[in-house]
XYZ file of C-alpha atoms in Angstrom:
602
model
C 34.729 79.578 -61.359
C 37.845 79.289 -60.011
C 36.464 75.286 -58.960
C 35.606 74.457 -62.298
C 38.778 75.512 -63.741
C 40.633 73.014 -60.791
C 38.661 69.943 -62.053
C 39.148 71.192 -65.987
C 43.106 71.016 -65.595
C 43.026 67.784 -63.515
C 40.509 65.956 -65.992
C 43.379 67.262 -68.673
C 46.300 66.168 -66.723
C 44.440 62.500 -66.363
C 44.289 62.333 -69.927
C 47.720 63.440 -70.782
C 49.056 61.074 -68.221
C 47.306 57.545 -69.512
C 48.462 55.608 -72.457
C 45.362 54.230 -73.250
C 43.451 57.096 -73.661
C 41.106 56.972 -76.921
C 42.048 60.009 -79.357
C 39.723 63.026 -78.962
C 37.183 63.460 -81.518
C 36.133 66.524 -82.861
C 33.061 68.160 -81.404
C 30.595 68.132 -84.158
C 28.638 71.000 -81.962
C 31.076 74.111 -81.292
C 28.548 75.547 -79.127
C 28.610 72.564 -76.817
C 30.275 72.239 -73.687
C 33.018 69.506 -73.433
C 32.541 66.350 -71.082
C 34.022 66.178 -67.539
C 34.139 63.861 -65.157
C 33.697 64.762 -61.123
C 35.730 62.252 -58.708
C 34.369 60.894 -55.667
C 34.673 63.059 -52.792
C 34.042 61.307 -49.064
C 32.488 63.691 -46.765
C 32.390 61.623 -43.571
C 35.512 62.654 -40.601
C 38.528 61.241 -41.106
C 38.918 58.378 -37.439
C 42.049 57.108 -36.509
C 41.037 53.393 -36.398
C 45.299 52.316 -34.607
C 43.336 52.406 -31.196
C 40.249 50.542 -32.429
C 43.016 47.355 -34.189
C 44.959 47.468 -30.540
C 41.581 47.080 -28.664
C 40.164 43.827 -30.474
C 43.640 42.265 -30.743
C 43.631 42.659 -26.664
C 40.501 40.997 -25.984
C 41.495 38.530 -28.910
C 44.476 37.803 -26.673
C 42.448 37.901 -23.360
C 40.396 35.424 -24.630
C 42.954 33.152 -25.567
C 44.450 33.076 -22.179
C 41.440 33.160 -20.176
C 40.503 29.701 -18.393
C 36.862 28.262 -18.834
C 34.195 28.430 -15.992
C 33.463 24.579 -15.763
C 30.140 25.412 -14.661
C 28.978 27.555 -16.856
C 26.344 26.595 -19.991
C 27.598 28.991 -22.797
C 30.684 30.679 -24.624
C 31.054 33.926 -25.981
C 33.845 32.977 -28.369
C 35.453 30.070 -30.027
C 38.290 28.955 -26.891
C 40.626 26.419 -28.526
C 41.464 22.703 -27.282
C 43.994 23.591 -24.663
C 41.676 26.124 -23.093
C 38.979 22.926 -23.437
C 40.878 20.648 -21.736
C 42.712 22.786 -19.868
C 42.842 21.626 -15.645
C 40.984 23.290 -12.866
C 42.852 25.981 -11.495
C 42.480 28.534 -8.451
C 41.888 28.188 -4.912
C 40.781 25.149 -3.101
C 37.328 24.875 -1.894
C 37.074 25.341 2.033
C 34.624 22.646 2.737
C 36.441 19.511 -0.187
C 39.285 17.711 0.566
C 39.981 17.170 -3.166
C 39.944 20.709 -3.542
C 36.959 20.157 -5.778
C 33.739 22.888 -5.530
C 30.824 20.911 -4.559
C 29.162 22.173 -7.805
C 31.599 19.670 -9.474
C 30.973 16.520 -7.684
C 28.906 13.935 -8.838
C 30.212 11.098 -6.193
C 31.168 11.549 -2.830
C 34.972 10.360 -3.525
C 35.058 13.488 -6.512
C 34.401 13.821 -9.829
C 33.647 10.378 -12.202
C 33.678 10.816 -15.465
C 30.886 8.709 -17.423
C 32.196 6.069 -19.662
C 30.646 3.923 -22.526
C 31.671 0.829 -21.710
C 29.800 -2.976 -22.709
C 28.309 -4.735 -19.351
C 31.190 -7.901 -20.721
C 33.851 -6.121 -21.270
C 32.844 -4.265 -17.858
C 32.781 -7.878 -16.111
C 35.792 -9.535 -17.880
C 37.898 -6.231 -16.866
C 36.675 -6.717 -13.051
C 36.831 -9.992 -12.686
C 40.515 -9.888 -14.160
C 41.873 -7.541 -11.815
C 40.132 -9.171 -9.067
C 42.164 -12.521 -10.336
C 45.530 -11.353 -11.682
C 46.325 -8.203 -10.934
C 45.964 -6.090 -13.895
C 43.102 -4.839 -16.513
C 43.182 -2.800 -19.130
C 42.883 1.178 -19.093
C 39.462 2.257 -21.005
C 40.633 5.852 -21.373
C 43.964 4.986 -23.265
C 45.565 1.613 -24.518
C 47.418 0.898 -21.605
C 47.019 -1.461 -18.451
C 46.597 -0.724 -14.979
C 47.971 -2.733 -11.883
C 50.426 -5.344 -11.667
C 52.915 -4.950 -14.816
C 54.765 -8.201 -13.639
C 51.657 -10.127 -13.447
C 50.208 -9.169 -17.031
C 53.578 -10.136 -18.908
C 53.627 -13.572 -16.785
C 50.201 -14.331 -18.070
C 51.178 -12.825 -21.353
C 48.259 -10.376 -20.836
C 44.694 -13.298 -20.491
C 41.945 -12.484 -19.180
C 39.252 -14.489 -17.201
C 37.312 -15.020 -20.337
C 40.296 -16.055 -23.188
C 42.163 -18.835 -21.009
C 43.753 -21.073 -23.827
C 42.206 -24.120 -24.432
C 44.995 -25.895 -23.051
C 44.926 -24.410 -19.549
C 41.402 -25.316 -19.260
C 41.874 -29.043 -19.983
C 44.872 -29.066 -17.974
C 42.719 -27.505 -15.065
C 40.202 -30.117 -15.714
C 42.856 -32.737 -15.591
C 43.646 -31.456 -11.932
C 40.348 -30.812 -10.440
C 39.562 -34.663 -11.628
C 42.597 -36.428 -10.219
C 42.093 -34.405 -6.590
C 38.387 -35.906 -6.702
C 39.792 -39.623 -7.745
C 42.388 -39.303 -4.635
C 39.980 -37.827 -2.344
C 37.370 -40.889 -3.106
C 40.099 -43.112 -2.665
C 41.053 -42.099 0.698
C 37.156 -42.306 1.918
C 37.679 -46.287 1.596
C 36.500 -48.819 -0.694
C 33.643 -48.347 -3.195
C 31.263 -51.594 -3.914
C 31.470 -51.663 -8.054
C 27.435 -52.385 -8.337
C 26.742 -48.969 -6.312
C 29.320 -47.475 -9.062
C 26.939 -48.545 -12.189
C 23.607 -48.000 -10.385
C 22.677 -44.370 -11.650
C 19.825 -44.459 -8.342
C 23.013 -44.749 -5.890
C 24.402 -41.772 -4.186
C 27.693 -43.126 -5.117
C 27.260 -43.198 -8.966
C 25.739 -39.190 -8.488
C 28.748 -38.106 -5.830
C 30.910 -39.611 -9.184
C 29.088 -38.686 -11.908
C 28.063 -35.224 -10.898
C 29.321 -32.418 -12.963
C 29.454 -29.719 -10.456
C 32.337 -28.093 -9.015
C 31.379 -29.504 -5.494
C 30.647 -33.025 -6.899
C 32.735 -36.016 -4.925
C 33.668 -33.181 -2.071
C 32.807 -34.997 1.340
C 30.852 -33.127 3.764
C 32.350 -30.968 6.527
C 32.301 -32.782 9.949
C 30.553 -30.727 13.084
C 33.142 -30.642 15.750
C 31.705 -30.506 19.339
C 29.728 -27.530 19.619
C 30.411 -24.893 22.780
C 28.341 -23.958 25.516
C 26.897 -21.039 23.991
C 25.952 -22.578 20.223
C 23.998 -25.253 22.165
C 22.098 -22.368 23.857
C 21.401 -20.937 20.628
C 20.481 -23.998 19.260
C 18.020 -24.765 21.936
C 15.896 -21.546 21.795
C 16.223 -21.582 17.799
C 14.556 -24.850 18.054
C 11.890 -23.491 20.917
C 11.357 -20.512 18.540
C 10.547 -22.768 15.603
C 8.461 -24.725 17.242
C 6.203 -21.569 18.511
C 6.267 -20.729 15.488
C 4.615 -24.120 13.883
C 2.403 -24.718 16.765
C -1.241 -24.646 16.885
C -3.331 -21.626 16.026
C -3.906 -20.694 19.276
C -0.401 -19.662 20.160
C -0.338 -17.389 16.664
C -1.938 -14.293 18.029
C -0.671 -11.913 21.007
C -1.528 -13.654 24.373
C -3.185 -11.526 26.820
C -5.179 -12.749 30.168
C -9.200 -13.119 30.005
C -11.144 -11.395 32.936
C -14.482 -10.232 32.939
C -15.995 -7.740 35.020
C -19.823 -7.893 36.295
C -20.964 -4.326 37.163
C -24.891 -4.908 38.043
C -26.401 -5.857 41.186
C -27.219 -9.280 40.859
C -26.884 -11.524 38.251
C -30.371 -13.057 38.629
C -33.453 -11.269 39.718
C -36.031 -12.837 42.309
C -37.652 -15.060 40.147
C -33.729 -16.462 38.879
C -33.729 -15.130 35.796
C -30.578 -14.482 34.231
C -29.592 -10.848 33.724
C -29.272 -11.230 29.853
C -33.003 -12.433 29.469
C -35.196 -10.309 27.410
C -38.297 -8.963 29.480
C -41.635 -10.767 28.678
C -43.533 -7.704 27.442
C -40.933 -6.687 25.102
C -42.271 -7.300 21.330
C -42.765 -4.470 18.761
C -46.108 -2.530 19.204
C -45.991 -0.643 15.594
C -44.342 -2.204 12.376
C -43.995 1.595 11.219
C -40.510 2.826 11.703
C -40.110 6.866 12.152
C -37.116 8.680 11.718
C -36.108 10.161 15.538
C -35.005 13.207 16.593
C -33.991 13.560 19.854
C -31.077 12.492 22.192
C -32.462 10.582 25.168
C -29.281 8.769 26.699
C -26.269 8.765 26.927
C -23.436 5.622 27.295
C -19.812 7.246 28.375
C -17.541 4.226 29.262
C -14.863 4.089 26.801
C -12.129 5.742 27.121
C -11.097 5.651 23.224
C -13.318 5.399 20.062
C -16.200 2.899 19.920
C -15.596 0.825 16.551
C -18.846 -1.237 16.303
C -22.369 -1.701 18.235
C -24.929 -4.483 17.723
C -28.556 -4.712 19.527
C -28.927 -7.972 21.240
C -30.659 -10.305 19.210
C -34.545 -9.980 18.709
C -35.147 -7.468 21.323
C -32.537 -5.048 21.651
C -33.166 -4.922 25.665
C -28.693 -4.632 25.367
C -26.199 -2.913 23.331
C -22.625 -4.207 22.739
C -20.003 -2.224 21.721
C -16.486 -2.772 20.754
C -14.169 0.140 21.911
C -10.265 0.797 20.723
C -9.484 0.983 24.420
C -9.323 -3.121 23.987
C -12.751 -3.955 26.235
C -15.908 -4.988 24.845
C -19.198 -3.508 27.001
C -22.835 -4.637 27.309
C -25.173 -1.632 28.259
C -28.957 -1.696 29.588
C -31.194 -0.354 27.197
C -34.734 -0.854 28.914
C -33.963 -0.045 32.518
C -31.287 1.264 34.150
C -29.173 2.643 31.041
C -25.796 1.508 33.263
C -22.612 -0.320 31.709
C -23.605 -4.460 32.534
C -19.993 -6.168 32.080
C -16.767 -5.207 30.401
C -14.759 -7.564 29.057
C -11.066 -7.607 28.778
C -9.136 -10.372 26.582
C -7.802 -8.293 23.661
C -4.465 -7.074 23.580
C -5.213 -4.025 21.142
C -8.062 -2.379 19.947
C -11.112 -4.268 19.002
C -11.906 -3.817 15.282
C -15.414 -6.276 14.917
C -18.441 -7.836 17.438
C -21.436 -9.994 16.528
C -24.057 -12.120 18.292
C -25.158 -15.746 17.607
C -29.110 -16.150 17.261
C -29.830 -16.562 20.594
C -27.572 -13.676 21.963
C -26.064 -16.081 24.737
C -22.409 -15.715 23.088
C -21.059 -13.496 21.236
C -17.394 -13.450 19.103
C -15.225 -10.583 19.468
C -12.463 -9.615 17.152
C -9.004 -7.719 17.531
C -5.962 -5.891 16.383
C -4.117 -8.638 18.406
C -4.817 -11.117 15.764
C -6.806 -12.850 17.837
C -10.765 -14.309 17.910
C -12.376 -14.813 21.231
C -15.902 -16.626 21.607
C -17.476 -15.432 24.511
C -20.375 -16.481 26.913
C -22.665 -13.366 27.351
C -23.719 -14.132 30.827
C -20.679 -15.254 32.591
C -17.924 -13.613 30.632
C -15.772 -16.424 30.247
C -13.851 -16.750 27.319
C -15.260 -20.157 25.535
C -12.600 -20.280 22.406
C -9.928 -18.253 21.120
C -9.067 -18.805 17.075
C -5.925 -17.142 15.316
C -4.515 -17.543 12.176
C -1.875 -15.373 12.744
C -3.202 -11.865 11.262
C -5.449 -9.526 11.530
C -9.285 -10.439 11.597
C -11.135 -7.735 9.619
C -14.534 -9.171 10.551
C -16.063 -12.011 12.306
C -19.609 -13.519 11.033
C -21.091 -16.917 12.411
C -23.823 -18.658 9.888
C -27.277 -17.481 10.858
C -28.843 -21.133 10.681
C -29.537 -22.905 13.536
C -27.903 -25.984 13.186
C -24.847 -24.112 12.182
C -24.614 -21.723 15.049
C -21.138 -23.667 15.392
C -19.451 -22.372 12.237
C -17.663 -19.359 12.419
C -16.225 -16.979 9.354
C -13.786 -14.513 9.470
C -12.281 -11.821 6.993
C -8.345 -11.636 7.365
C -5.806 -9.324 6.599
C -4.097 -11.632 3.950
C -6.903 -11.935 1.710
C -8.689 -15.081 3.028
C -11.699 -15.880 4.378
C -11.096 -18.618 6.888
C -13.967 -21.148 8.543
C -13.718 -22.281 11.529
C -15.642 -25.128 13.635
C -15.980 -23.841 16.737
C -16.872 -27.487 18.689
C -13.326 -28.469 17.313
C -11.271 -25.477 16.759
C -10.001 -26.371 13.657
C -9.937 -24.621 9.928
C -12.577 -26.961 7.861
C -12.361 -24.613 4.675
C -10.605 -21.328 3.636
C -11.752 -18.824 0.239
C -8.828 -17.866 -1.226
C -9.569 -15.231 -4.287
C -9.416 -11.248 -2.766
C -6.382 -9.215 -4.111
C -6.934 -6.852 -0.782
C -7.997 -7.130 3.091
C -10.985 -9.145 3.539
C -13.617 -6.319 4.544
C -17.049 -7.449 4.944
C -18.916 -10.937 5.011
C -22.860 -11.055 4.333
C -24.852 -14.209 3.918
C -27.785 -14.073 1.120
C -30.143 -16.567 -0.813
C -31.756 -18.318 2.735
C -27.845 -18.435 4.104
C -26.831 -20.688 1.381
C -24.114 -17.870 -0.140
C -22.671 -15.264 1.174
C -21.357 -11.969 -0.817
C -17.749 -10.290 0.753
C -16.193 -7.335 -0.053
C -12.537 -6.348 -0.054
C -10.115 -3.767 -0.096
C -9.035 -4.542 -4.186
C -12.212 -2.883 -5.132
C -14.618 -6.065 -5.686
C -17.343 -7.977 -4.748
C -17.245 -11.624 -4.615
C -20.114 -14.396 -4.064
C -19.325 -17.423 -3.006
C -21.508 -21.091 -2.125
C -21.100 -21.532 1.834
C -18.886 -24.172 2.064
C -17.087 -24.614 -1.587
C -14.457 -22.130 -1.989
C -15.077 -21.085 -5.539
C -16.315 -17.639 -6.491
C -19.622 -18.088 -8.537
C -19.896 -14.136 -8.860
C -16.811 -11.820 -9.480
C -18.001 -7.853 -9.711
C -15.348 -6.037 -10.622
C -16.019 -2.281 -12.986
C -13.470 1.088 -13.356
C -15.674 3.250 -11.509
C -16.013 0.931 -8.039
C -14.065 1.725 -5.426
C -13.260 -0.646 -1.731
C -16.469 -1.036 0.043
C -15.780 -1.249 3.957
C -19.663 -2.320 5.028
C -22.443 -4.086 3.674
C -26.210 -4.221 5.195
C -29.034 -6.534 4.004
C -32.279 -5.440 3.580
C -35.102 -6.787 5.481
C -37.200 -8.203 2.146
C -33.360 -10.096 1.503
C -33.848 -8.709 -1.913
C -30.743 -6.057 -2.044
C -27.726 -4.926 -0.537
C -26.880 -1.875 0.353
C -22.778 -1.260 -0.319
C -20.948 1.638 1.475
C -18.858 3.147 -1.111
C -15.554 5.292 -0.514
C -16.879 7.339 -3.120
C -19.319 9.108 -0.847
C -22.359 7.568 -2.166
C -24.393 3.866 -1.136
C -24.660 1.977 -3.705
C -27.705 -1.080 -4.332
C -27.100 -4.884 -5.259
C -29.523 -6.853 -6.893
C -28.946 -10.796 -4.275
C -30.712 -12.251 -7.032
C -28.816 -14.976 -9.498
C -26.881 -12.015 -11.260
C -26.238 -9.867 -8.323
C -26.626 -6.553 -10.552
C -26.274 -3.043 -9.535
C -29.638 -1.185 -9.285
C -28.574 1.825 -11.384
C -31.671 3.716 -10.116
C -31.205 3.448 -6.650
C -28.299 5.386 -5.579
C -27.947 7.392 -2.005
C -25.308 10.598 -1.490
C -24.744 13.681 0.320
C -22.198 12.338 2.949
C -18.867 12.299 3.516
C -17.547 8.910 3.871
C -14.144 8.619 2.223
C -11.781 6.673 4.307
C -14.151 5.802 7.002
C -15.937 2.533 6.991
C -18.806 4.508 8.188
C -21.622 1.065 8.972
C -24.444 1.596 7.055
C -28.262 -0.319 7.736
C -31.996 -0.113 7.092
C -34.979 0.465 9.572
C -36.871 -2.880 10.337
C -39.710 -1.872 8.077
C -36.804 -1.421 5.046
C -38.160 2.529 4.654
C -35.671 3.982 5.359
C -31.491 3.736 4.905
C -29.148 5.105 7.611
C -26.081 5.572 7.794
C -23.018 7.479 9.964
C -20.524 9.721 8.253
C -16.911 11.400 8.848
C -17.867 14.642 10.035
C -20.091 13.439 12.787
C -23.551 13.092 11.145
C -26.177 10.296 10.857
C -28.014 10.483 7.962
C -31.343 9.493 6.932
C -32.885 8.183 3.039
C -36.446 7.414 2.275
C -35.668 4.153 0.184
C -38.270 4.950 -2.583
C -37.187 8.302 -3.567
C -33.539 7.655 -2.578
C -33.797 11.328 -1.055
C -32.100 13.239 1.972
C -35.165 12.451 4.567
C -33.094 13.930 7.897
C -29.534 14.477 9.225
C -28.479 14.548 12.842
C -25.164 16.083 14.469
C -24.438 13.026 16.499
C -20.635 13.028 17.239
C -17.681 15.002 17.724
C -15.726 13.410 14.892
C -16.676 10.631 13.134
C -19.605 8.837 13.463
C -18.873 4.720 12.555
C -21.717 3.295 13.529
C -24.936 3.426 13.367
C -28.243 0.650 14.419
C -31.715 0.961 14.667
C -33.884 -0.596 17.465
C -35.070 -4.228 16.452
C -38.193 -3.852 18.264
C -38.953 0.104 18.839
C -39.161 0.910 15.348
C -38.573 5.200 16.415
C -34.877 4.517 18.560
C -31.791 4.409 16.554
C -27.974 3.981 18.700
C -25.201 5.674 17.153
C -21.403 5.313 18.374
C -18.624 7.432 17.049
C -14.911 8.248 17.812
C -15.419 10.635 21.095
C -16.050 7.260 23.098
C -19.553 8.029 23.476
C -22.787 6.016 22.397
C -26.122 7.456 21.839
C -29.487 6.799 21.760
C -31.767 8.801 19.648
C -35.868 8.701 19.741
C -38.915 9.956 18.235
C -41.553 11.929 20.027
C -44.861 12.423 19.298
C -46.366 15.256 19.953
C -49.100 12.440 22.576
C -46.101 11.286 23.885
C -44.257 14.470 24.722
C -47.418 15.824 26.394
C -47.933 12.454 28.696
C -44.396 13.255 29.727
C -45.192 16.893 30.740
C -47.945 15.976 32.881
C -46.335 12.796 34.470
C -43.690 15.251 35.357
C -45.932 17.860 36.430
């Protein structure tokens, strides 16, 4: 009670107190209670907020003093210019000179601020102070440099000479030529009006150097004749003959039978008389039966001698070519040594009496089988990627080669000189295989293509070129001529059509091995039923050519297995050679054979 009588005598006061109070009416209710109002009471603590003001105008004032980290990517608070622009302060870094943190430098003199400046006014600035002395500051309208020299020249520039300085300069340049013509003696007037005349030019010209006379070579010393000499032996080196383009290295051959004829003087290289195929059905073989160890680095290539396969050549990266036995003894026949690097390509002519040889020296070499004697030596100056010579007869004497720069060059071996060279490849000139009766021949290169060309005319009558090809490195014929077989890099042998549109047989496709970035040789058995080929991890695989299926794989090599040839005449014996240096010979048995064996041995 004693509450509601404290807000009943303050409601009264209120109302005694204000002017503007509205006169009470009479309650028409006596009963009624009157009207009071209740004021707004806060019941929250009563805080002290002095200590709370002090606190935010400190850090207010902290932050106003406080420099910026240059380094840093955001800001708390709103820093004004000065602290934008304010310098780098504090202690200088122990490893700059400048006393700039490494964090900061963008050049290795300091700290370069970028600039937006145009690439003329850039040039006419530079090539200003270069001239006079001065240019203009681009952070402020000021100039830089010589102050003496920019009010001389009343502040030009390269680019704004007055029109008046250039004719006067014109004036000047003119007059020295007149005098300088003068003193070179008398000129005949008809040479002066002849435009053809070196005179009327050395008058007429408009360039700066036009009328000069040409600087006279004192006596030259001891030592620039030297130099002269050898830059003139050099140069002619350099546009000699072929021959001298490739690495020289000394020819020697080394015989390593018994004797080089037999009793009845037969040469060592002739095929024996009873050699000729006894079964035109070629099986796939199976077992190792010899082994040639000679080499003491990777064997690149091997090729049967021709028609009866009595030898085996192989080309080795230890620089020496080697001729094996095959029938007889099984031992290394001759080595021979001409090639200054590795040998990268080999191949018979019909007869297997020579053979051509090619290297990582940049050199050719046409060798005689028998003797070893190095016959001809062609060079173009780079690398020969592979060597082919035309299988006709009457042009046993024409020899291609794949180069390194993309061109096929021909050679006549009776004269040693280029007769024709196919320029079209994009890449290194990879393989070279002669089709349609010898008349073309198809080469593949390193920009992904095939390319046919007409023996002789050095126009590409067949360009195959899709998305999905990639380089093929090696290239076998098959024995009906009918289709080549194309080592592809994307693990997979792909089949040409040599017919007049050279078309890919879509149906014919052979995979399972791992060829990429090994030009892994790849070639059919002499009854064309089967397709063969070597691989990276050391494997020679075997395809029947009807069903294009896996038929058998053999773990040849340690490594890589490049090369791969069957026996021309005994259809069951396949040669592989391989990076370990070795080459093998692999066979079939039958189960006849195998028991004639045990009881001869018995």
């Amino acid at each position: 009670m004693d509450l509601l009588q404290s807000y009943k005598d303050t409601d009264m006061e209120d109302d005694t107190l204000s002017p503007h109070a509205p006169a009470s009416e009479p309650d028409p209710s006596p009963d009624s209670s009157p009207v009071r109002a209740i004021p707004a009471k806060s019941a929250a603590p009563k805080v002290d907020d002095t200590m709370l003001s002090l606190t935010v105008a400190g850090k207010a004032q902290f932050h106003a003093q406080k420099p910026i980290d240059p380094t840093q990517h955001l800001v708390s608070f709103n820093p004004t210019y000065d602290q934008l622009w304010a310098p780098i302060v504090g202690p200088s870094h122990p490893y700059a000179k400048d006393g700039l943190a490494q964090g900061l430098r963008n050049h290795k003199l300091g700290f370069v601020e970028n600039a937006n400046i145009e690439p003329f006014v850039f040039d006419e600035q530079y090539n200003t102070f270069y001239k006079f002395g001065y240019a203009a500051d681009p952070s402020e309208n000021n100039y830089v440099g010589d102050v003496e020299g920019f009010k001389t020249n009343d502040g030009i520039s390269v680019y704004n000479i007055p029109q008046h300085e250039q004719k006067k300069r014109k004036l000047e340049k003119k007059k020295e030529m007149l005098k300088e013509n003068e003193e070179s003696g008398e000129v005949d007037s008809t040479e002066l009006e002849n435009p053809s005349t070196d005179t009327w030019l050395m008058r007429n010209r408009k360039s700066p150097w036009a009328g000069k006379r040409d600087w006279v070579q004192g006596e030259l010393t001891e030592e620039q004749k030297k130099y002269a000499e050898e830059h003139a032996k050099k140069k002619g080196e350099k546009e000699g003959g072929e021959r001298e383009k490739g690495e020289a290295h000394v020819d020697k051959s080394t015989f390593h039978g018994k004797e080089d004829k037999d009793y009845q003087g037969r040469s060592w290289i002739a095929p024996p008389k009873d050699a000729k195929a006894s079964n035109n059905h070629c099986y796939i073989p199976k077992r190792l039966v010899h082994t040639w160890s000679g080499h003491t680095k990777g064997v690149s290539a091997i090729r049967f001698f021709p028609n009866h396969g009595h030898l085996i050549l192989s080309a080795g990266m230890d620089t020496k070519v080697k001729i094996w036995d095959v029938f007889n003894s099984g031992k290394c026949m001759r080595t021979y040594m001409g090639h200054g690097k590795a040998v990268r390509d080999i191949w018979f002519n019909n007869d297997g009496s020579k053979f051509l040889s090619a290297g990582y020296d940049k050199n050719i070499k046409y060798w005689d089988t028998e003797t070893g004697q190095v016959i001809s030596t062609f060079s173009t100056g780079k690398i020969p990627y592979v060597v082919r010579l035309n299988p006709d007869e009457d042009k046993q004497n024409v020899l291609l080669a794949g180069m390194s720069d993309k061109k096929i060059v021909q050679w006549d071996i009776n004269s040693g000189q280029i007769t024709q060279e196919y320029d079209q490849h994009l890449g290194a000139v990879n393989t070279i295989t002669f089709v349609d009766n010898n008349r073309r021949f198809v080469t593949s290169s390193d920009d992904k293509s095939l390319r046919v060309w007409e023996f002789g005319i050095p126009v590409v009558i067949k360009y195959i070129s899709e998305p999905h090809m990639h380089s093929m490195p090696s290239i076998s014929l098959h024995p009906n001529s009918n289709w080549l077989a194309c080592q592809s890099l994307d693990n997979q042998i792909l089949i040409y059509s040599t017919r007049e549109r050279f078309q890919l047989n879509k149906k014919k496709r052979f995979a399972g091995h791992i060829v990429a970035g090994y030009a892994c040789q790849v070639n059919f058995s002499p009854d064309g039923r089967f397709v063969m080929s070597g691989d990276g991890e050391g494997r020679c695989w075997f395809w029947d050519w009807k069903s294009c299926k896996v038929f058998r794989t053999l773990k040849c090599h340690d490594g890589v297995c490049i090369g791969a040839a069957w026996h021309p005449l005994e259809q069951s014996k396949v040669a592989t050679c391989g990076w370990d240096g070795l080459i093998k010979y692999w066979y079939e048995y039958s189960f006849l054979v195998q028991h004639v064996i045990y009881v001869f041995n018995k």
